[in-house]
Amino acid sequence: MPMTPWLRRAAIPLAGPLLLAGCDFAGLQSTLDPAGPIAQAQLDLFMWSYWLSWIVIVAVFGVLAYVLLRFRRRASDPDRIPSQFHGSTKLEIGLTIIPVVIVILVAVPTVRTIWETEVRVVPEEGDVIVNVTGYQWWWRFEYPEHGVVTANEMHIPVDRRVIVNLESADVLHAFWVPRLAGKRDLIPNQNNQLWFSADETGEYYGQCAELCLGAHAYMKFRVHVVEDERFDAWVDAFEAPSALPASDDPRVQRGRDLFATKGCSTCHTIQDYRGEVPVGSSDFPNLTNFGLRTSLAAGVVDNTQENLETWLRDPQIFKPGNYMPKVWREDDPDADEEIAAVAAYLLSLGSDAEELAFASGGTDDVQAFRAAATGGDDGDR
Amino acid sequence: MAAHAPAQAAEAAASTGHGWRSSKMPDIKLLMWLFLASDCMFFGSLIGTYLIYKDRSLVGPYPLDIFDIPLTTVSTFVLLMSSFLMVIALHALRQNNIGGFRLWTSGVAFFGSIFLGFQIYEFRHFVDMGLTLTGSLFGTTFYVLTGTHGVHVAIGVLWLVSIVVASYIRPWTKKDDVYLEVAGLYWHFVDIVWIVIFTLVYLVDFV
Amino acid sequence: MAIGRQAAPAVSDGTIFKRPTWTRGIGSWITTIDHKRLGILYILSSFLFMGLASVEAFIIRLQLMAPNQQLVSPDAFNQLFTMHGVTMVFLAIMPLGTGLANYFVPLLIGARDLAFPRLNAFGYWVYILGGLFIYSSFFLGGAPDVGWFAYAPLTSLSNNPGPGTDFYMLGLTITGIGTLVTAMNLIVTIISMRAPGMTMMRMPVFVWMMLITSFLIIFAFPPLTIAMVQVIFDRTFGTLFYVPEAGGLPILWQHLFWIFGHPEVYIIILPAFGVISEIIPTFSRKPLFGYPVMILSGIFIGFMGFAVWAHHMFTTGLGPVANTAFSLTSFVIGIPTGVKVFNWVGTMWGGAIRFTVPMLYSIAFLFMFVLGGITGIMLAMPPFDAQAHDSYFVVAHFHYVMGGGALFAFFAAVYYWFPKMTGKMISERIGKIAFAFFFVGFNMIFMPQHFVGLLGMPRRVQTYDEGFGFEIWNLISSSGTFVMGFGMILILLSVIWAFKNGAPAGNDPWDGRTLEWTTTSPPAHYNFAVQPVALDRDAFWAQKHPELAHADDPALYDHDYDAGGIHMPGQSWYPFLMSLFIVIGAYGILYQNFVLAALMGVLVTFTTYGWAFEGVGGYHVHPDEHESQEGATD
Ligand code: HEA
Ligand code: HEA
Ligand code: CUA
Ligand SMILES: [Cu+2]
């Protein structure tokens, strides 16, 4: 079976002569626009079956159309009784062979692709291992080799094999980044594994694909594929993640205090927030280096000061159904000011990771730093 | 399954007044066979669940801690014997030996009750030893599986008793044998299922 | 009313109740045991549920018409698609097939009723009351919201404290009982009540397909029932079947569900294959091409249906060996199905095709079923399924096979047999216009879902964001519901109109080939005044054109099969009562009111005795003297 790039390039314009012409099939989450070998193999298989199915469709519907046109009852001879034949063994056998041949043509590449993409692998030198735990309705990403724990945004180096171990903390979820690899379910009491790699740097969109009630539709995530050095820098940022704000902005300082007094720290961990002992619980999103995130609340909205404030004011607005409580009462007079402070503090986290020397200051620098650390365009150093 | 000779059958149809039949097997007997086929799947699913969950319990007691094979062997034997009585009862009815039929059928029901007695004793004993319905996966799967079987036996006992009572209300003759035969099919099936359960649940761990 | 005319009064011999003898009014319908009346009840009930499910689908589509809409909350949305799926599968499309079988299997094989008329009534009442039981959840604390396959551990009490899941589990257990007994009843009927001369290989294909379907039901429903009982136990008594913390395996539910679930899709489609195999020959004026092959392929499909279940679980990490195995078995099913498609085309080849409304639906069926089947084969490739699973591509696949396949086929059947059931013709002209809307609308709804699925839109999402390229496809899809809905309204109106004012149909409006067309429209309660005889396949055609048939054994005619009169069984209260007690008992379990549940258990037991001692009862008719009677027997 030809698994050549031309097939793939042909896929987009030809995805259906019968479809609306000129439609763009390269969406953010499109399975038709793969960026890694696994997704590529899966698409190649689909395209092969797709072309085969055109043969079936043209043949079956062609004959059907012919029959319907040719053998209508004619007004000229309405009472004609056609010959009452019951069948023909030879024809019948011939007709059985056609689907058998098609099935073989589909089966051979299918089996090959299964064994190329779905066998469980043993980690080798150079692989990146990520333990993924699904929660209603966010993701915990743990890098056991690097001691990194984070949420909802996964960083991986380009062109390296990534092995994802999948576990669920509550109900079923499914890990799906369409442009990188097909999905695999997260099932309690079952260790599932998925592996893939990415060809191109960039930001990839992922989504939970198994009904998990409540905010299932909003259980998304992002995968940042970056060059090796940037990946290392990102990991380093977790090695010495100062929970102390890098900025002298009094708002940020205040936000830091509020994080404890308002009770955020009962659930959320920020590494080193209180000296050696981390606070919070591992069953809630770890907010260490939160300033490095581009998205908020499991990929639902961009991580900006404004969105973050909205989120803290009422988490149900962006993400109906989620389990984060509303911390400030509606009529709390200090709410606006305090929320702004906490948001500013959270966004400052990670901005002092000195390796990247983006230390001090205002939000602009944070944004710029974020862009750099997450593989954005304006991040050359 | 071929239709039997039309002349004969037309005659039969006229005599019973129930019209033409294309099969010789009485309808209720066929129905019972179909039910049993289905029941196989019911028990199959339960036994499958038991086997899949075997050795997955997080807390005891475990099968080896509680099973008393000699005791259960006795109750199994009682159930097996009841199947023999069933055959005898049906034979008696076919001989138009109504007294014998009532006696042996009651015997089957009696043996079934003994089996149930054993089971109740066993359940209580197991609960005392700490195996409860909600305590561990072994408890859950064991009680639901054997309990379902017990319910089958209880229904069978009730059915057989009803047959004996019915045979007084409207005296039975050998023409009614199909009703007993159907109950017998059911009874033998429940018996066979027990053999499977006894082997897979009780004996396996001791091999 | 003329349809489903009721039996003439009989002498009562009930034990507790007087045996009911109403011939009209509600009482006559509640106590009826006439397979034709029950068939009509089935068909009407399934349309009622289909209407409800369609409304749910309509709201789903409105919600998804544009990105980021908030017409309904996520929780309400979950309830909507769950109830839509559950209703369509268990309460609409499957009972529609059962209803058609109830009415037409006896007529097609030349019988006077099903083998167990009261059991048949019980099957119906348990279905309708169980269905209403599930629907009552909307008013009693929330409908089920866990998807139609209700994956554990979503169904556990801790993850789902509301009563919705209990309604799902108890309700489907109850309707499942009805499905099971009706399947057994149909098998017995088909085996022992065929007309003289009708050997197995002369049976109409619809009857064959119902036979296979019934066997599938017998083997497929128990695993589902057991799985549901396990969940009921977990939720009611605190057992641990699906509690991960105690070591339970959520994946077990998936296996038990799909061991049922895949055969279930063939339980839905095989009756559809059956009606198509009746309609195409009639309107091509030719016998079915390759009859034995059609039967064999049907058996093979049914058999293989039990060997493919894990293709719904390719992404659960079964491993490459299992995925390869289940992928290959799934492909293999394409072969007998393909053979069927070729044979339908072969039937039309060389025929004299009339494009009546039933025929149009049948042709549309061929078109859409083949498309849906092809996407099925694609989904059976695990690497591609890893992408497509739980995306709208799957939604498109199963609507093409179930909607474009089964639903269209059953609409063909309703159009085809409506004249027989009512004695009236439906307007062909309006039927064709409505068909056009229905067909175009359907494809507008579901064709775009393939593309939006490939673009990465997961299913069961309450809304989606802009910027993924989903907008245009969803817009087209949602717009299609208006087109299809308009077609549906036209159909409904023309059917209601036909009821009242339709042209009289006569016995044989379509130049039919099978026995149901030999009797009056609608048939008398004893179906056939004289026991019909089948000298050939397409028995009626052989009578009409003896010169064309290789009819043998005319000696079959030389007997008076009805010499003793036609035995008609008596009406009964027990089927209805027993179903009622079962459903009330279910409420008892649901509200943990075990006294009520136990009381109902006792009542069910009593009803069983009443039922048994009441006996078949009934009376004999002698059709030449028309509805005279000869006192009770038994
Ligand atoms: C009427 C119901 C019906 C029918 C008939 C089918 C028929 C088939 N289905 Fe489908 N299916 C469903 C109803 C049905 N399905 C439903 C409801 C679901 C989703 C459940 C859910 O998740 O909610 C589903 C989901 C589903 C999946 C899982 C997708 C997923 O969740 O990831 C798969 C995967 O293998 C699959 C495969 C098939 C196959 C191989 C067939 C085959 O039987 C098709 C065979 C037919 C043909 C192939 C066409 C005719 C043949 C020819 C013209 C000959 C030439 C062609 C070839 C030989 C290829 N189906
Ligand atoms: C036989 C099965 C069947 C049929 C016919 C349909 C018909 C339709 N379905 Fe459905 N669908 C399912 C079975 C079916 N569906 C299942 C099993 C699911 C999965 C649920 C889950 O995920 O758990 C699903 C899921 C599903 C979804 C995905 C929801 C999600 O994942 O978020 C959507 C979305 O567009 C949808 C839409 C529709 C539409 C617009 C129709 C339209 O075609 C409906 C329009 C039909 C008509 C207009 C004709 C029939 C109407 C009548 C006869 C009524 C008239 C009578 C009276 C008023 C008395 N369906
Ligand atoms: Cu997690 Cu859906
Ligand atoms: Cu399937």
mmCIF file of C-alpha atoms in Angstrom, chain C residues 171-337:
data_model
loop_
_atom_site.group_PDB
_atom_site.id
_atom_site.type_symbol
_atom_site.label_atom_id
_atom_site.label_comp_id
_atom_site.label_asym_id
_atom_site.label_seq_id
_atom_site.Cartn_x
_atom_site.Cartn_y
_atom_site.Cartn_z
ATOM 1 C CA GLY C 171 -36.466 0.642 32.956
ATOM 2 C CA LEU C 172 -34.314 -1.151 30.445
ATOM 3 C CA THR C 173 -34.267 -4.306 32.536
ATOM 4 C CA ILE C 174 -38.061 -4.275 32.436
ATOM 5 C CA THR C 175 -38.435 -3.579 28.733
ATOM 6 C CA GLY C 176 -35.740 -6.186 28.159
ATOM 7 C CA ILE C 177 -37.968 -8.829 29.725
ATOM 8 C CA GLY C 178 -40.653 -7.945 27.212
ATOM 9 C CA THR C 179 -38.223 -8.117 24.335
ATOM 10 C CA LEU C 180 -37.012 -11.521 25.480
ATOM 11 C CA VAL C 181 -40.396 -13.178 25.845
ATOM 12 C CA THR C 182 -41.607 -11.749 22.555
ATOM 13 C CA ALA C 183 -38.535 -13.115 20.817
ATOM 14 C CA MET C 184 -39.171 -16.576 22.261
ATOM 15 C CA ASN C 185 -42.800 -16.334 21.260
ATOM 16 C CA LEU C 186 -41.905 -15.452 17.688
ATOM 17 C CA ILE C 187 -39.493 -18.349 17.392
ATOM 18 C CA VAL C 188 -42.077 -20.846 18.584
ATOM 19 C CA THR C 189 -44.633 -19.327 16.237
ATOM 20 C CA ILE C 190 -42.345 -19.509 13.265
ATOM 21 C CA ILE C 191 -41.319 -23.059 13.981
ATOM 22 C CA SER C 192 -44.676 -24.569 14.744
ATOM 23 C CA MET C 193 -47.336 -22.493 13.051
ATOM 24 C CA ARG C 194 -46.330 -22.308 9.420
ATOM 25 C CA ALA C 195 -49.045 -23.073 6.895
ATOM 26 C CA PRO C 196 -49.169 -26.514 5.315
ATOM 27 C CA GLY C 197 -46.519 -26.722 2.650
ATOM 28 C CA MET C 198 -44.516 -23.811 3.969
ATOM 29 C CA THR C 199 -41.182 -25.439 4.618
ATOM 30 C CA MET C 200 -38.412 -23.406 6.164
ATOM 31 C CA MET C 201 -36.989 -22.704 2.729
ATOM 32 C CA ARG C 202 -40.321 -21.369 1.535
ATOM 33 C CA MET C 203 -40.706 -18.852 4.304
ATOM 34 C CA PRO C 204 -40.752 -15.207 3.342
ATOM 35 C CA VAL C 205 -37.397 -13.575 4.040
ATOM 36 C CA PHE C 206 -38.906 -11.175 6.561
ATOM 37 C CA VAL C 207 -39.962 -14.158 8.643
ATOM 38 C CA TRP C 208 -36.506 -15.637 8.339
ATOM 39 C CA MET C 209 -34.904 -12.419 9.460
ATOM 40 C CA MET C 210 -37.268 -12.202 12.432
ATOM 41 C CA LEU C 211 -36.327 -15.745 13.357
ATOM 42 C CA ILE C 212 -32.633 -14.867 13.318
ATOM 43 C CA THR C 213 -33.279 -11.601 15.123
ATOM 44 C CA SER C 214 -35.192 -13.421 17.826
ATOM 45 C CA PHE C 215 -32.333 -15.812 18.377
ATOM 46 C CA LEU C 216 -29.965 -12.859 18.618
ATOM 47 C CA ILE C 217 -32.231 -11.336 21.257
ATOM 48 C CA ILE C 218 -32.272 -14.519 23.278
ATOM 49 C CA PHE C 219 -28.515 -14.630 23.460
ATOM 50 C CA ALA C 220 -27.726 -10.925 23.526
ATOM 51 C CA PHE C 221 -30.114 -9.542 26.110
ATOM 52 C CA PRO C 222 -29.045 -11.623 29.127
ATOM 53 C CA PRO C 223 -25.537 -10.130 29.365
ATOM 54 C CA LEU C 224 -27.045 -6.651 29.303
ATOM 55 C CA THR C 225 -29.632 -7.585 31.889
ATOM 56 C CA ILE C 226 -27.010 -9.039 34.182
ATOM 57 C CA ALA C 227 -24.809 -5.990 33.794
ATOM 58 C CA MET C 228 -27.726 -3.723 34.615
ATOM 59 C CA VAL C 229 -28.733 -5.812 37.595
ATOM 60 C CA GLN C 230 -25.169 -5.543 38.839
ATOM 61 C CA VAL C 231 -25.366 -1.764 38.663
ATOM 62 C CA ILE C 232 -28.777 -1.777 40.355
ATOM 63 C CA PHE C 233 -27.257 -3.865 43.146
ATOM 64 C CA ASP C 234 -24.301 -1.519 43.395
ATOM 65 C CA ARG C 235 -26.561 1.468 43.724
ATOM 66 C CA THR C 236 -29.249 -0.073 45.883
ATOM 67 C CA PHE C 237 -27.482 -2.561 48.119
ATOM 68 C CA GLY C 238 -23.929 -1.301 48.034
ATOM 69 C CA THR C 239 -22.296 -4.209 46.219
ATOM 70 C CA LEU C 240 -18.936 -3.561 44.611
ATOM 71 C CA PHE C 241 -19.177 -4.713 41.001
ATOM 72 C CA TYR C 242 -18.142 -1.405 39.497
ATOM 73 C CA VAL C 243 -16.414 0.290 42.390
ATOM 74 C CA PRO C 244 -12.802 0.946 41.354
ATOM 75 C CA GLU C 245 -11.724 1.597 44.944
ATOM 76 C CA ALA C 246 -12.620 -1.989 45.821
ATOM 77 C CA GLY C 247 -10.802 -3.403 42.815
ATOM 78 C CA GLY C 248 -13.781 -3.393 40.452
ATOM 79 C CA LEU C 249 -13.092 -3.176 36.740
ATOM 80 C CA PRO C 250 -15.075 -0.561 34.828
ATOM 81 C CA ILE C 251 -14.024 -2.267 31.622
ATOM 82 C CA LEU C 252 -16.171 -5.281 32.529
ATOM 83 C CA TRP C 253 -19.303 -3.227 31.993
ATOM 84 C CA GLN C 254 -18.072 -2.322 28.521
ATOM 85 C CA HIS C 255 -17.579 -5.964 27.618
ATOM 86 C CA LEU C 256 -20.989 -7.021 28.922
ATOM 87 C CA PHE C 257 -22.662 -4.041 27.302
ATOM 88 C CA TRP C 258 -21.139 -4.540 23.879
ATOM 89 C CA ILE C 259 -21.573 -8.308 23.897
ATOM 90 C CA PHE C 260 -25.172 -7.210 23.899
ATOM 91 C CA GLY C 261 -24.639 -3.968 21.996
ATOM 92 C CA HIS C 262 -23.250 -5.192 18.756
ATOM 93 C CA PRO C 263 -25.780 -7.995 18.273
ATOM 94 C CA GLU C 264 -28.299 -5.294 19.135
ATOM 95 C CA VAL C 265 -27.425 -3.315 16.021
ATOM 96 C CA TYR C 266 -28.118 -6.415 13.962
ATOM 97 C CA ILE C 267 -31.299 -6.941 15.946
ATOM 98 C CA ILE C 268 -32.232 -3.554 14.559
ATOM 99 C CA ILE C 269 -31.045 -4.023 11.006
ATOM 100 C CA LEU C 270 -32.035 -7.633 10.230
ATOM 101 C CA PRO C 271 -35.802 -6.964 10.311
ATOM 102 C CA ALA C 272 -35.054 -4.023 8.056
ATOM 103 C CA PHE C 273 -33.233 -6.372 5.665
ATOM 104 C CA GLY C 274 -36.332 -8.529 5.878
ATOM 105 C CA VAL C 275 -38.835 -5.902 4.833
ATOM 106 C CA ILE C 276 -36.562 -4.710 2.052
ATOM 107 C CA SER C 277 -36.446 -8.285 0.807
ATOM 108 C CA GLU C 278 -40.250 -8.309 0.651
ATOM 109 C CA ILE C 279 -40.695 -4.918 -0.961
ATOM 110 C CA ILE C 280 -38.083 -5.024 -3.685
ATOM 111 C CA PRO C 281 -39.397 -8.261 -5.238
ATOM 112 C CA THR C 282 -42.974 -6.994 -5.157
ATOM 113 C CA PHE C 283 -42.203 -3.807 -6.971
ATOM 114 C CA SER C 284 -39.770 -5.460 -9.372
ATOM 115 C CA ARG C 285 -42.287 -8.203 -10.118
ATOM 116 C CA LYS C 286 -39.596 -10.779 -9.633
ATOM 117 C CA PRO C 287 -38.709 -13.276 -6.942
ATOM 118 C CA LEU C 288 -35.864 -12.403 -4.635
ATOM 119 C CA PHE C 289 -32.542 -13.094 -6.272
ATOM 120 C CA GLY C 290 -30.551 -15.768 -4.454
ATOM 121 C CA TYR C 291 -33.034 -16.614 -1.713
ATOM 122 C CA PRO C 292 -30.901 -19.316 -0.032
ATOM 123 C CA VAL C 293 -27.885 -17.047 -0.077
ATOM 124 C CA MET C 294 -29.930 -14.282 1.499
ATOM 125 C CA ILE C 295 -30.949 -16.593 4.327
ATOM 126 C CA LEU C 296 -27.458 -17.957 4.819
ATOM 127 C CA SER C 297 -25.884 -14.531 4.835
ATOM 128 C CA GLY C 298 -28.449 -13.421 7.391
ATOM 129 C CA ILE C 299 -27.561 -16.337 9.641
ATOM 130 C CA PHE C 300 -23.892 -15.656 9.151
ATOM 131 C CA ILE C 301 -24.289 -11.985 10.010
ATOM 132 C CA GLY C 302 -26.212 -12.903 13.146
ATOM 133 C CA PHE C 303 -23.580 -15.399 14.149
ATOM 134 C CA MET C 304 -20.668 -13.085 13.489
ATOM 135 C CA GLY C 305 -22.489 -10.348 15.354
ATOM 136 C CA PHE C 306 -21.366 -12.015 18.566
ATOM 137 C CA ALA C 307 -17.725 -11.991 17.574
ATOM 138 C CA VAL C 308 -17.070 -8.316 16.999
ATOM 139 C CA TRP C 309 -18.136 -6.535 20.170
ATOM 140 C CA ALA C 310 -14.734 -5.190 21.116
ATOM 141 C CA HIS C 311 -14.626 -3.010 17.989
ATOM 142 C CA HIS C 312 -16.423 -0.498 20.168
ATOM 143 C CA MET C 313 -13.496 -0.692 22.578
ATOM 144 C CA PHE C 314 -10.489 -0.275 20.295
ATOM 145 C CA THR C 315 -9.307 2.727 22.299
ATOM 146 C CA THR C 316 -9.587 1.129 25.717
ATOM 147 C CA GLY C 317 -6.147 -0.394 25.478
ATOM 148 C CA LEU C 318 -7.038 -4.010 24.767
ATOM 149 C CA GLY C 319 -3.717 -4.366 23.011
ATOM 150 C CA PRO C 320 -2.748 -5.082 19.422
ATOM 151 C CA VAL C 321 -3.696 -8.769 19.444
ATOM 152 C CA ALA C 322 -7.291 -8.199 20.468
ATOM 153 C CA ASN C 323 -7.598 -5.186 18.220
ATOM 154 C CA THR C 324 -6.367 -7.194 15.253
ATOM 155 C CA ALA C 325 -8.758 -10.040 15.973
ATOM 156 C CA PHE C 326 -11.842 -7.909 16.424
ATOM 157 C CA SER C 327 -10.917 -5.779 13.467
ATOM 158 C CA LEU C 328 -10.742 -8.802 11.194
ATOM 159 C CA THR C 329 -14.030 -10.288 12.391
ATOM 160 C CA SER C 330 -15.667 -6.914 11.779
ATOM 161 C CA PHE C 331 -14.354 -6.766 8.236
ATOM 162 C CA VAL C 332 -15.676 -10.245 7.592
ATOM 163 C CA ILE C 333 -19.214 -9.055 8.318
ATOM 164 C CA GLY C 334 -18.900 -6.806 5.291
ATOM 165 C CA ILE C 335 -18.834 -9.875 3.058
ATOM 166 C CA PRO C 336 -22.306 -11.364 3.748
ATOM 167 C CA THR C 337 -23.719 -7.862 3.924
#
